[in-house]
Short mmCIF file of C-alpha atoms in Angstrom, two decimals:
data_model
loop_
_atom_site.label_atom_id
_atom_site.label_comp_id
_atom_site.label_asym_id
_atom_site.label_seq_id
_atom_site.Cartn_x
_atom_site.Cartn_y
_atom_site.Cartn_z
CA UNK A 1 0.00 0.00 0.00
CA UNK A 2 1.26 3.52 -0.54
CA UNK A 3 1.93 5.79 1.95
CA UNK A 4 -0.37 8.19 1.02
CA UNK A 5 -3.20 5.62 1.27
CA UNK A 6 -2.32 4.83 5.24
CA UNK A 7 -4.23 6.49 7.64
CA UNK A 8 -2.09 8.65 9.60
CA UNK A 9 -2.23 9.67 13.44
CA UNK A 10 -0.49 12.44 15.51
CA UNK A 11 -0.66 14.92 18.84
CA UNK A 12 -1.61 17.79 17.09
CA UNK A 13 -1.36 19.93 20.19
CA UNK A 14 1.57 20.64 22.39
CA UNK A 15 4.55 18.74 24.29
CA UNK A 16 3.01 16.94 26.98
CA UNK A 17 2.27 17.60 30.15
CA UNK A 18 -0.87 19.33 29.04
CA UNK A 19 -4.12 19.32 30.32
CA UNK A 20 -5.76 18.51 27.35
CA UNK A 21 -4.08 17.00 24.05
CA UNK A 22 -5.35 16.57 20.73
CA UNK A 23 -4.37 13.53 18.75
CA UNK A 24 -5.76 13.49 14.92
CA UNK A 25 -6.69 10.75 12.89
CA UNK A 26 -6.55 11.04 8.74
CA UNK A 27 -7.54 8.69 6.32
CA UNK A 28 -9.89 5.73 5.23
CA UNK A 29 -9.57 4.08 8.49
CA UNK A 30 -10.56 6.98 11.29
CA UNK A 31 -14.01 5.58 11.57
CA UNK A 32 -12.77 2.03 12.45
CA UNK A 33 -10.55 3.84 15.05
CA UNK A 34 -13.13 5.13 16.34
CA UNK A 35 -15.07 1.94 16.63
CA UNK A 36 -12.24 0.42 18.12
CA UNK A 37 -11.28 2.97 20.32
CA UNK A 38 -14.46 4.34 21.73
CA UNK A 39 -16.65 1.96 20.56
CA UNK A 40 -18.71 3.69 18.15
CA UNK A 41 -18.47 6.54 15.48
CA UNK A 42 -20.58 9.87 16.81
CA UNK A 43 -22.36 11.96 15.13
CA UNK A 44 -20.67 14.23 12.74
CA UNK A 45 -18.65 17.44 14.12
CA UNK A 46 -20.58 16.78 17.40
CA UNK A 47 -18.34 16.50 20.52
CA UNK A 48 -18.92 13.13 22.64
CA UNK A 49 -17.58 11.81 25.79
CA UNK A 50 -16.88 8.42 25.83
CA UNK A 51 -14.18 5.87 27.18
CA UNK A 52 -11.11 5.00 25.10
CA UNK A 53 -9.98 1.20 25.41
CA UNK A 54 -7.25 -0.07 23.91
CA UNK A 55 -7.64 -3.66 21.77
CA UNK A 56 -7.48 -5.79 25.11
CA UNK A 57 -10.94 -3.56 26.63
CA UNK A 58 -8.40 -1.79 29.03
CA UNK A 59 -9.42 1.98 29.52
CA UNK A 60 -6.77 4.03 28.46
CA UNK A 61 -8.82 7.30 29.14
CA UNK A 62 -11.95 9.49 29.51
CA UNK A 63 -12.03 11.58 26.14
CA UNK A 64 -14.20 13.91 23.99
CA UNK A 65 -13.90 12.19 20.73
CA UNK A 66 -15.25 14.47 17.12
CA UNK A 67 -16.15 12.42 13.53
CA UNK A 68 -15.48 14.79 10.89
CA UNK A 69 -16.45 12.58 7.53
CA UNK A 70 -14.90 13.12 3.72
CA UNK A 71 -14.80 15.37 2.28
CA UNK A 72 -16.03 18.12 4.79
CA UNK A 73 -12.61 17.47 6.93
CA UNK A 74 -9.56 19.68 7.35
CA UNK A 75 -7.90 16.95 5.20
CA UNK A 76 -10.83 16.10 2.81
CA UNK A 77 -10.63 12.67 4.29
CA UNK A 78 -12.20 11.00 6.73
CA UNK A 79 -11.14 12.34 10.27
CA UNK A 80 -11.44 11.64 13.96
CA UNK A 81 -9.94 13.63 16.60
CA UNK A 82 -9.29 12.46 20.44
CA UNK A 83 -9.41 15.09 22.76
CA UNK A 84 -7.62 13.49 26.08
CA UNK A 85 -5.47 14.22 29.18
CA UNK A 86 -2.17 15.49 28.32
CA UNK A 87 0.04 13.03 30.54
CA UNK A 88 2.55 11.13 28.61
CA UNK A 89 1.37 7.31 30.04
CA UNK A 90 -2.10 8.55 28.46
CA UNK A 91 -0.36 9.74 25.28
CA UNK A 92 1.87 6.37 24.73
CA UNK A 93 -1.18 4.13 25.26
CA UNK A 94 -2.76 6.07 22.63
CA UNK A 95 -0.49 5.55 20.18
CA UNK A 96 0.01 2.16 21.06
CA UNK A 97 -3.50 1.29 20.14
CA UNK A 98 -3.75 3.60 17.24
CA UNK A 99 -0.24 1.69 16.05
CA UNK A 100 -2.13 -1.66 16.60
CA UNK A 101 -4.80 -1.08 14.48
CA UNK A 102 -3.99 -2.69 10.26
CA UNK A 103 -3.47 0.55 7.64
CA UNK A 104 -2.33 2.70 10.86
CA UNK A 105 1.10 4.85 10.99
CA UNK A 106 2.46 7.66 12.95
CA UNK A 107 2.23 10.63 10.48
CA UNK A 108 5.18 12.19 9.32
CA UNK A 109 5.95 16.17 9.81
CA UNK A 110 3.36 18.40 7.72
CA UNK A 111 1.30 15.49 6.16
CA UNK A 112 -2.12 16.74 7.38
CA UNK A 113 -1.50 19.52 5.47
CA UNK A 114 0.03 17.74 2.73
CA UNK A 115 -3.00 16.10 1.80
CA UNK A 116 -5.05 18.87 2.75
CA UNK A 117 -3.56 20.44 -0.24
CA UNK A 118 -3.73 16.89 -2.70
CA UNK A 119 -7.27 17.36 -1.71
CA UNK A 120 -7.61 20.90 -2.87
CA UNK A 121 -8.65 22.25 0.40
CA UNK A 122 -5.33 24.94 0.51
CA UNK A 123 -3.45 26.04 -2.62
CA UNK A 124 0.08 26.17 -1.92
CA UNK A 125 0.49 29.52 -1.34
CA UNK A 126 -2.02 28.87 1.63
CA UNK A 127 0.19 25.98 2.76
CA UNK A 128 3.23 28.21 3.12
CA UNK A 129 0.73 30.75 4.86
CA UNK A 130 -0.29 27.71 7.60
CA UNK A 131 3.77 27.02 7.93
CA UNK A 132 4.26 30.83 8.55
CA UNK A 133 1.27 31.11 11.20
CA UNK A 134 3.02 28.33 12.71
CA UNK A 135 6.41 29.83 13.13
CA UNK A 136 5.67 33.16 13.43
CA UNK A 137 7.50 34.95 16.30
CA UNK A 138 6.30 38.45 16.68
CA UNK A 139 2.23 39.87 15.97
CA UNK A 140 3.44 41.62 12.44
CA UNK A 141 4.27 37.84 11.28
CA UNK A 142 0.89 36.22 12.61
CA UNK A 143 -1.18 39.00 10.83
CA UNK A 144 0.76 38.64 7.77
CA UNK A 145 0.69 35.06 7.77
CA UNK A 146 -2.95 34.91 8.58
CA UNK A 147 -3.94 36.60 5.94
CA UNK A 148 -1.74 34.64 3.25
CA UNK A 149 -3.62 31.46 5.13
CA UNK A 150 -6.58 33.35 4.13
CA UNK A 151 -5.95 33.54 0.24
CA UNK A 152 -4.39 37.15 0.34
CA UNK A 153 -2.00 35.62 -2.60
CA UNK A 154 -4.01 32.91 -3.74
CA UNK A 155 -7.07 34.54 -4.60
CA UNK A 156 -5.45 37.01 -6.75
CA UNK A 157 -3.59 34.20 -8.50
CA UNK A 158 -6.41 32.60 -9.54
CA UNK A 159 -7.99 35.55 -10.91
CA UNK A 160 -4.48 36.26 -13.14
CA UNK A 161 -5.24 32.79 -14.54
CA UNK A 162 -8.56 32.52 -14.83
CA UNK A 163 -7.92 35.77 -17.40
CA UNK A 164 -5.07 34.55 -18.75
CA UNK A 165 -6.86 31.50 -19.65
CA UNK A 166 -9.67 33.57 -21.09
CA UNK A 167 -7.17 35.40 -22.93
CA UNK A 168 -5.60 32.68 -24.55
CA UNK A 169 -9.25 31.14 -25.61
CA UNK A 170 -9.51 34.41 -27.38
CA UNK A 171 -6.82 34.61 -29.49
CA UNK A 172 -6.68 30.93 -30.16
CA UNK A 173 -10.47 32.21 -31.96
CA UNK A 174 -8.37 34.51 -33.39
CA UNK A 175 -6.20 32.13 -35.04
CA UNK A 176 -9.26 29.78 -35.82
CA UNK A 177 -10.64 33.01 -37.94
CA UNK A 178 -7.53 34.23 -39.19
CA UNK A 179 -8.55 34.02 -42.77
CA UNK A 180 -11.17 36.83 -41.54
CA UNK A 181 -9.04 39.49 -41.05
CA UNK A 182 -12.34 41.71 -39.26
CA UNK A 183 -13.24 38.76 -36.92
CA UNK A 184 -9.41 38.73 -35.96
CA UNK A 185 -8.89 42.34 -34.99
CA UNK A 186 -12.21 42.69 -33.12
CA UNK A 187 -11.22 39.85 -31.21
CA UNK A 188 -7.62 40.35 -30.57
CA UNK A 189 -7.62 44.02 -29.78
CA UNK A 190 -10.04 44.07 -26.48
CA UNK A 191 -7.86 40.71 -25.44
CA UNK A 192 -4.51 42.70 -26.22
CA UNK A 193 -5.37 45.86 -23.95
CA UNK A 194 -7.07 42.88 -21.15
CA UNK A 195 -2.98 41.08 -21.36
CA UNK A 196 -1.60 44.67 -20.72
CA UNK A 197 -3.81 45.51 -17.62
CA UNK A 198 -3.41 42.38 -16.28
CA UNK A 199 0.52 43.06 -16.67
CA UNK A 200 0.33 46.15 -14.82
CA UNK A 201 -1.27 44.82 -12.00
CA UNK A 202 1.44 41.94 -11.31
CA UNK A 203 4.66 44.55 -12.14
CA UNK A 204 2.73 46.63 -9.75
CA UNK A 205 2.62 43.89 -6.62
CA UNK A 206 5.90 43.49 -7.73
CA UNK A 207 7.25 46.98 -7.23
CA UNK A 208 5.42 47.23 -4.11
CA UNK A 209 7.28 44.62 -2.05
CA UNK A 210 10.38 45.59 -1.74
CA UNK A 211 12.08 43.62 1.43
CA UNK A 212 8.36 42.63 2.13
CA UNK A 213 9.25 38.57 1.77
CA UNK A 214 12.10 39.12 4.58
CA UNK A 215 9.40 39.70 7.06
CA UNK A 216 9.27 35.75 7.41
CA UNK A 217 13.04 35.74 8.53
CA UNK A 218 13.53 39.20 10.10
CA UNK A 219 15.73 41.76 10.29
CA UNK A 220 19.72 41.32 11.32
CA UNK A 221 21.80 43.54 12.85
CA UNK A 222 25.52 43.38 13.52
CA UNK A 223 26.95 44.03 17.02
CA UNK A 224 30.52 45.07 16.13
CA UNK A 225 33.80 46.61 16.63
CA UNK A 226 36.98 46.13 18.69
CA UNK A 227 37.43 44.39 21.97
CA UNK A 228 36.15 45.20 25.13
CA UNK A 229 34.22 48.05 24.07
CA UNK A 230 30.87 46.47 25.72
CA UNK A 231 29.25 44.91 22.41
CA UNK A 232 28.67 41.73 25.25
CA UNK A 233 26.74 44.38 27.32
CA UNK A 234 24.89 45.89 24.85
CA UNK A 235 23.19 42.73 23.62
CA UNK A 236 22.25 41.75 27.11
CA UNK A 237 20.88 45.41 27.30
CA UNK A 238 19.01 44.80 24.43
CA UNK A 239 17.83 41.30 24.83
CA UNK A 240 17.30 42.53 28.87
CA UNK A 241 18.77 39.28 30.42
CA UNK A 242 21.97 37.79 29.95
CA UNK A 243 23.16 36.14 26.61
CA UNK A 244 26.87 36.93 26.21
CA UNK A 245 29.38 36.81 28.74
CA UNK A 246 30.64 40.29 29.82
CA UNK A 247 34.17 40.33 31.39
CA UNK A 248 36.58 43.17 30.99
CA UNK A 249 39.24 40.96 29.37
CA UNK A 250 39.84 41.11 25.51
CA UNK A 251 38.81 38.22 23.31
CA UNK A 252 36.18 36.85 25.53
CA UNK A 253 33.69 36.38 23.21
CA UNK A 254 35.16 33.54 20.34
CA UNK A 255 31.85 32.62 18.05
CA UNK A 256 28.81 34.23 17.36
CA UNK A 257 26.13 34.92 19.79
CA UNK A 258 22.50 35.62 18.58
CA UNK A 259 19.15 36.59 20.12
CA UNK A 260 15.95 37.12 18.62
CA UNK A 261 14.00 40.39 19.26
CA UNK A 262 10.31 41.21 19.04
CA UNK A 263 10.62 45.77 17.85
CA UNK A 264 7.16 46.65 17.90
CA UNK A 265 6.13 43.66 16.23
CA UNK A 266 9.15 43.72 13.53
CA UNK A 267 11.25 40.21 14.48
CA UNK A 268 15.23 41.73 14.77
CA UNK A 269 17.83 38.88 15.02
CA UNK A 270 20.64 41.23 16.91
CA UNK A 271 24.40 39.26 16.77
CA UNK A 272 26.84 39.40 19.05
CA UNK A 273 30.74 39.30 16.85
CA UNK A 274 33.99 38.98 18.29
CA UNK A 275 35.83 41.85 19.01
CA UNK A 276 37.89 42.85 15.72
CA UNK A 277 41.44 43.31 15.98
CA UNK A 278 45.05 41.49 15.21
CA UNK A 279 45.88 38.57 17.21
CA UNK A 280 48.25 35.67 16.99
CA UNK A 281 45.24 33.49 19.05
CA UNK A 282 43.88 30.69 16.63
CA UNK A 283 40.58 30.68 18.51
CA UNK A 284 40.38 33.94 18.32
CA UNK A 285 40.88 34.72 14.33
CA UNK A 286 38.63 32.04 13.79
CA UNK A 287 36.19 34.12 15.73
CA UNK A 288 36.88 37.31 13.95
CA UNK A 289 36.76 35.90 10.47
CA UNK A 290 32.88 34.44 11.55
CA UNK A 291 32.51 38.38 12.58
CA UNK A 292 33.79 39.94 10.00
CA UNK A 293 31.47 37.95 7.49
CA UNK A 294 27.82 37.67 9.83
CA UNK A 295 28.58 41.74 9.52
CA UNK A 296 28.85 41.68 5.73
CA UNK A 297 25.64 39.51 5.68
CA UNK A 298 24.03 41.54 8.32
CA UNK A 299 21.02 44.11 7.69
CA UNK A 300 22.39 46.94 9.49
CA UNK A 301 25.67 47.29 11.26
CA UNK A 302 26.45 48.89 14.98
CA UNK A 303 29.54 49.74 15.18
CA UNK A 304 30.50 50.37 18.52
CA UNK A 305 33.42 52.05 19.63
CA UNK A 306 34.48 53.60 23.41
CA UNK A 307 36.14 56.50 22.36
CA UNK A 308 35.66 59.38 19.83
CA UNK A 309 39.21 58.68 18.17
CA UNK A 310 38.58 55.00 18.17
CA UNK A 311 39.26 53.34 14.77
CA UNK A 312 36.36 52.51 12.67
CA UNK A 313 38.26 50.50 10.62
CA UNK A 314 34.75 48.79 8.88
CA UNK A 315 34.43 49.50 4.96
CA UNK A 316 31.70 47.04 3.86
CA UNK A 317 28.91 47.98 2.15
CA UNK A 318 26.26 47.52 4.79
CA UNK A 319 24.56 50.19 6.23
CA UNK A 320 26.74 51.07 9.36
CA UNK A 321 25.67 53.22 12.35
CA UNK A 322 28.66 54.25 14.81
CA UNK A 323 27.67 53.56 18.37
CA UNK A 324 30.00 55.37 21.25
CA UNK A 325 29.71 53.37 24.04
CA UNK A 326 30.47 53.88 28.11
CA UNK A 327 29.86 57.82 28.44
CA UNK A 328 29.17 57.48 32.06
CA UNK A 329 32.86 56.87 32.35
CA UNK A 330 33.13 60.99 31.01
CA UNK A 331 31.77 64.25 31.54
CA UNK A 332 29.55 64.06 28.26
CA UNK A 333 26.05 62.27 27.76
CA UNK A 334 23.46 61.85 25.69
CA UNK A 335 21.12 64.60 27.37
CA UNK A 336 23.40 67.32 26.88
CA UNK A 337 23.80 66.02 23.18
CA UNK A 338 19.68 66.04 22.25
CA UNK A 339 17.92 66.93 25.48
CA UNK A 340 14.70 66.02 24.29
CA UNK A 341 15.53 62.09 22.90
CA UNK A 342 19.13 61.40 22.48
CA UNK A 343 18.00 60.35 18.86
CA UNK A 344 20.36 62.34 16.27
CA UNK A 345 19.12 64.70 14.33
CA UNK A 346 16.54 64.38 11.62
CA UNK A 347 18.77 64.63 8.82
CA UNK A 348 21.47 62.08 10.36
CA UNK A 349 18.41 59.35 11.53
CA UNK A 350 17.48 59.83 7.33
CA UNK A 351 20.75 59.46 6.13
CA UNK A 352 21.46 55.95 8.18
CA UNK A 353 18.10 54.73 7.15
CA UNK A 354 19.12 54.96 3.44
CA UNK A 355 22.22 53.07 4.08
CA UNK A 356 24.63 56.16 4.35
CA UNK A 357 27.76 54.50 5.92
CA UNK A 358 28.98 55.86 8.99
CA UNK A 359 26.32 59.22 9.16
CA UNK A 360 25.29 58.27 12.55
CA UNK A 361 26.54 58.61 15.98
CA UNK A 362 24.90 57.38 18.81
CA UNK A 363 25.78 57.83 22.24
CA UNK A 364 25.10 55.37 24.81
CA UNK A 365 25.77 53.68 28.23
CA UNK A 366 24.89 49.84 27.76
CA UNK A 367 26.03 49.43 31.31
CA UNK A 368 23.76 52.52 32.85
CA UNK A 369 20.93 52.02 29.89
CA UNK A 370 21.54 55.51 28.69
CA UNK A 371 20.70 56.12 25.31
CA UNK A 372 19.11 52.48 24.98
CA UNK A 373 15.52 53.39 24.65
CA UNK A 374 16.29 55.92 21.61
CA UNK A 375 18.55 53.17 19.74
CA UNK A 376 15.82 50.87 19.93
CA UNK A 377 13.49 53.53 18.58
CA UNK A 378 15.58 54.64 15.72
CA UNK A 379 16.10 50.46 15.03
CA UNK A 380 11.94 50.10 15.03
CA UNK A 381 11.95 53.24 12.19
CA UNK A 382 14.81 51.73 10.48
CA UNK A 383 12.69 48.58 10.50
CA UNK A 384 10.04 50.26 9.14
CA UNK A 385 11.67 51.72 6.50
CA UNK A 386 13.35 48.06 5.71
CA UNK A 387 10.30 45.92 5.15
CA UNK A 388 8.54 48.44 3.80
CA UNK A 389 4.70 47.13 2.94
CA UNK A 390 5.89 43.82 4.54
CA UNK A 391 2.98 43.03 6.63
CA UNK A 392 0.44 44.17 3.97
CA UNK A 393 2.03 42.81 0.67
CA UNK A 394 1.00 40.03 -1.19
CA UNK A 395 4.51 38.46 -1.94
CA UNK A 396 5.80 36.30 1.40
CA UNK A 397 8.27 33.75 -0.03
CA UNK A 398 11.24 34.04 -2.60
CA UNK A 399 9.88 31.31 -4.54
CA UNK A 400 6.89 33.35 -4.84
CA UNK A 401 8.35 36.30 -6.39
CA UNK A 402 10.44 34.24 -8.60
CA UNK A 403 7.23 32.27 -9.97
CA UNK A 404 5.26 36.05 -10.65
CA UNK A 405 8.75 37.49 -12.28
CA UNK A 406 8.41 34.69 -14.77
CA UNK A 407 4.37 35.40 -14.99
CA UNK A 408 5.76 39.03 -15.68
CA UNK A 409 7.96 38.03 -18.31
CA UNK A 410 6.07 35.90 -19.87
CA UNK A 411 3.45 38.41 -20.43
CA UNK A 412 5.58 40.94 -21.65
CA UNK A 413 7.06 38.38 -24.47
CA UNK A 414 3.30 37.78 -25.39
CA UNK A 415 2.53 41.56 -25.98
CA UNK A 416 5.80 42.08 -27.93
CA UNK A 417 4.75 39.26 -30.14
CA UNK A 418 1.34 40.46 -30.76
CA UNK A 419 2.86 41.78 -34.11
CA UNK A 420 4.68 39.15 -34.97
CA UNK A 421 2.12 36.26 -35.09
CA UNK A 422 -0.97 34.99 -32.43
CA UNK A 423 0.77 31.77 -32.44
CA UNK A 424 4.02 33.19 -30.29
CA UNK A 425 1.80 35.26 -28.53
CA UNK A 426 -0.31 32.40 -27.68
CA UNK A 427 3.09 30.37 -26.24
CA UNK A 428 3.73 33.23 -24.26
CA UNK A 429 0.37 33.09 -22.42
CA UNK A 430 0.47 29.27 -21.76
CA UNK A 431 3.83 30.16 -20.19
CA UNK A 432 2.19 32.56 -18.02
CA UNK A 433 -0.64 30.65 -17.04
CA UNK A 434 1.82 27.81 -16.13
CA UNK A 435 4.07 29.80 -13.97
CA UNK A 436 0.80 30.84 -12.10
CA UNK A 437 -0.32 27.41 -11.93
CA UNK A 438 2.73 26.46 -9.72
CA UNK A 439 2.64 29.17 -7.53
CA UNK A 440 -1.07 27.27 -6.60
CA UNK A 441 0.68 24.19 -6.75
CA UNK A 442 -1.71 22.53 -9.07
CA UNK A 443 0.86 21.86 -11.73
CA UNK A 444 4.51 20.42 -12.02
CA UNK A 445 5.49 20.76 -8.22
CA UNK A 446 6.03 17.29 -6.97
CA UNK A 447 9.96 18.72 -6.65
CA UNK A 448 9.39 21.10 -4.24
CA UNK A 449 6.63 19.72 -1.91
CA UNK A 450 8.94 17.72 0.19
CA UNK A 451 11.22 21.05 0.76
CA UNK A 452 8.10 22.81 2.03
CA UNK A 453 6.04 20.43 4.24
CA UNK A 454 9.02 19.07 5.79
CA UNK A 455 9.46 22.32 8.15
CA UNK A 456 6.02 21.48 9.02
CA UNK A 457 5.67 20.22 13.02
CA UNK A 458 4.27 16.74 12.99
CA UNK A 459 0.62 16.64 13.76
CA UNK A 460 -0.32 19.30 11.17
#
């Protein structure tokens, strides 16, 4: 039998200890699991308390058991769901009965939703919106993702096609009737200007996005600089609790530390480098050559420094701002710089969040806290400025973008060809209308399904 005949069985709810788990059962044998388990099949999508036994007649547990029958399932199979206590002896024996039953497996990570999509209930563009949901970190994430679950992309995909389809019907009349030169034009004119519009509307989603896709990963920023200038104490400032070993002796920090950050909703992944100098230590220019490249892959770059002569011997192309660190050691501070915020000036904060290299100095204490609030602030606007329409654009995924691009192209190529014969144009459009088709999944994407639902959790 092949796998994707099996019935399948998970916990679909969290790590035990709970005090209630959800196990989920998919496929042509849920009802006799039922049977077997609790001893009959209830009514449909009608919650029922019963007692689970296990094939001996030992309870196992009091549940709530739900019958949700094909194809008006989460699945579009046949599915039962045991709602039990969340201890892991009641979990085992559970899945030591399910495991006992013929045509039963344990389900393998995202193959609910794997066959949720086989069964048309999600497109794939959905599917990546479910994964998203699922891993999203901060409350700009879950809103995006929720509304990609919701067909944000996938609605308007269809519609391309559906026109593109209509489109190509059109001039295929057209090249049906081509020895009636009238019948031709009327017909390929109106389906011309529809091909253009619907070309504008793509490049303009397009255009639109920006960074908007790298709201899935978040934004990275660079702690940096030379040693023992407090880039240890200013990610444990940031992250408020202690990530990085602070000690006032060069070289502590060897590898790369990172935290995660939630800025107003924008997910920040802030890195902690190793201090950047010369040094004969193997350890250590192992740990500066990780540094020196996490900062040329980084976002945004702080260099921080501990002196206003310090070097700031960093020449990469990533947008850089210069942090001076440990004024409470000096008669200066950031008050008597910019009483009102400690922010620099309106012209400097633009300038850094075009990418200006080294146009902004902040001044802080990561020891005291001075200065902290306002860095995080201008990092919040510079994520901002970053993502740009990345909660409300329609674009969420690199593969996505790539698959429109070619829609784009393809489109273009079909109005340049408009002159030179219907046939090419007609290629064109098929091309379009089967780049579209795998950004829904519903053509020619058995290669990448396994890449997708594999970052799934099992149990969805």
């Amino acid at each position: 039998m092949h796998s994707r005949d099996q019935t399948i069985f998970a916990l679909s709810s969290g790590r035990p200890p709970s005090a209630i788990a959800m196990v989920r059962v998919s496929g042509t044998q849920a009802g006799a699991a039922l049977r077997a388990l609790a001893g009959r099949i209830p009514p449909p999508r009608r919650a029922t308390r019963v007692v689970l036994r296990d094939g001996q007649g030992e309870p196992i547990d009091e549940a709530v058991v739900l019958w949700f029958p094909e194809p008006a399932s989460a699945t579009g199979e046949d599915v039962a769901e045991f709602h039990v206590h969340g201890g892991r002896a009641v979990l085992a024996a559970l899945a030591a009965a399910l495991s006992a039953l013929e045509q039963m497996r344990a389900a393998e990570p995202g193959e609910f939703t794997r066959r949720a999509f086989e069964n048309g209930k999600l497109d794939l563009t959905e599917a990546e919106g479910l994964d998203d949901l699922i891993h999203a970190d901060t409350d700009r994430q879950r809103r995006r993702a929720l509304r990609q679950l919701k067909g944000m992309l996938g609605d308007k995909a269809r519609d391309w096609r559906a026109r593109i389809i209509e489109a190509s019907a059109w001039i295929e009349a057209g090249i049906d009737f081509s020895d009636e030169g009238d019948v031709s034009d009327e017909l390929l004119a109106p389906t011309r200007a529809q091909i253009v519009a619907l070309l504008g509307e793509i490049q303009e989603v397009l255009a639109a996005q920006g960074k908007a896709e790298r709201l899935r990963d978040g934004l990275v920023v660079a702690i940096t600089g030379p040693p023992n200038v407090g880039k240890s104490t200013l990610i444990n400032q940031l992250a408020r609790r202690q990530v990085a070993i602070v000690s006032p002796y060069a070289g502590t920090t060897r590898d790369v530390i990172e935290v995660q950050l939630d800025l107003d909703g924008y997910p920040v992944t802030v890195i902690d480098t190793a201090g950047i100098r010369e040094t004969d230590d193997p350890v250590e220019q192992e740990g500066v050559r990780r540094a020196r490249a996490r900062a040329e892959e980084a976002d945004l770059v702080l260099w921080l420094i501990d002196t206003p002569a310090a070097n700031h011997g960093y020449d990469a192309g990533t947008p850089r701002w210069i942090l001076r660190n440990k004024i409470d050691l000096d008669s200066q501070s950031v008050a008597a710089r910019c009483p009102a915020t400690g922010v620099p000036d309106a012209m400097e904060s633009t300038a850094a969040n075009r990418g200006e290299v080294g146009t902004t100095l902040f001044e802080i204490s990561a020891a005291r806290g001075d200065g902290i609030q306002a860095l995080i602030s201008a990092l919040v606007i510079f994520a901002q400025d970053f993502f740009g329409q990345g909660e409300g654009g329609f674009i969420t995924r690199a593969r996505q973008r790539s698959l429109l691009e070619q829609t784009a192209a393809s489109l273009q190529r079909c109005i340049s060809m408009f002159d030179q014969g219907e046939e090419f144009a007609a290629e064109d459009l098929r091309a379009a209308a089967y780049a579209l088709g795998r950004l829904l999944g519903r053509v020619d994407v058995e290669d990448i399904l396994d890449v997708i639902f594999r970052d799934f959790c099992i149990g969805k």
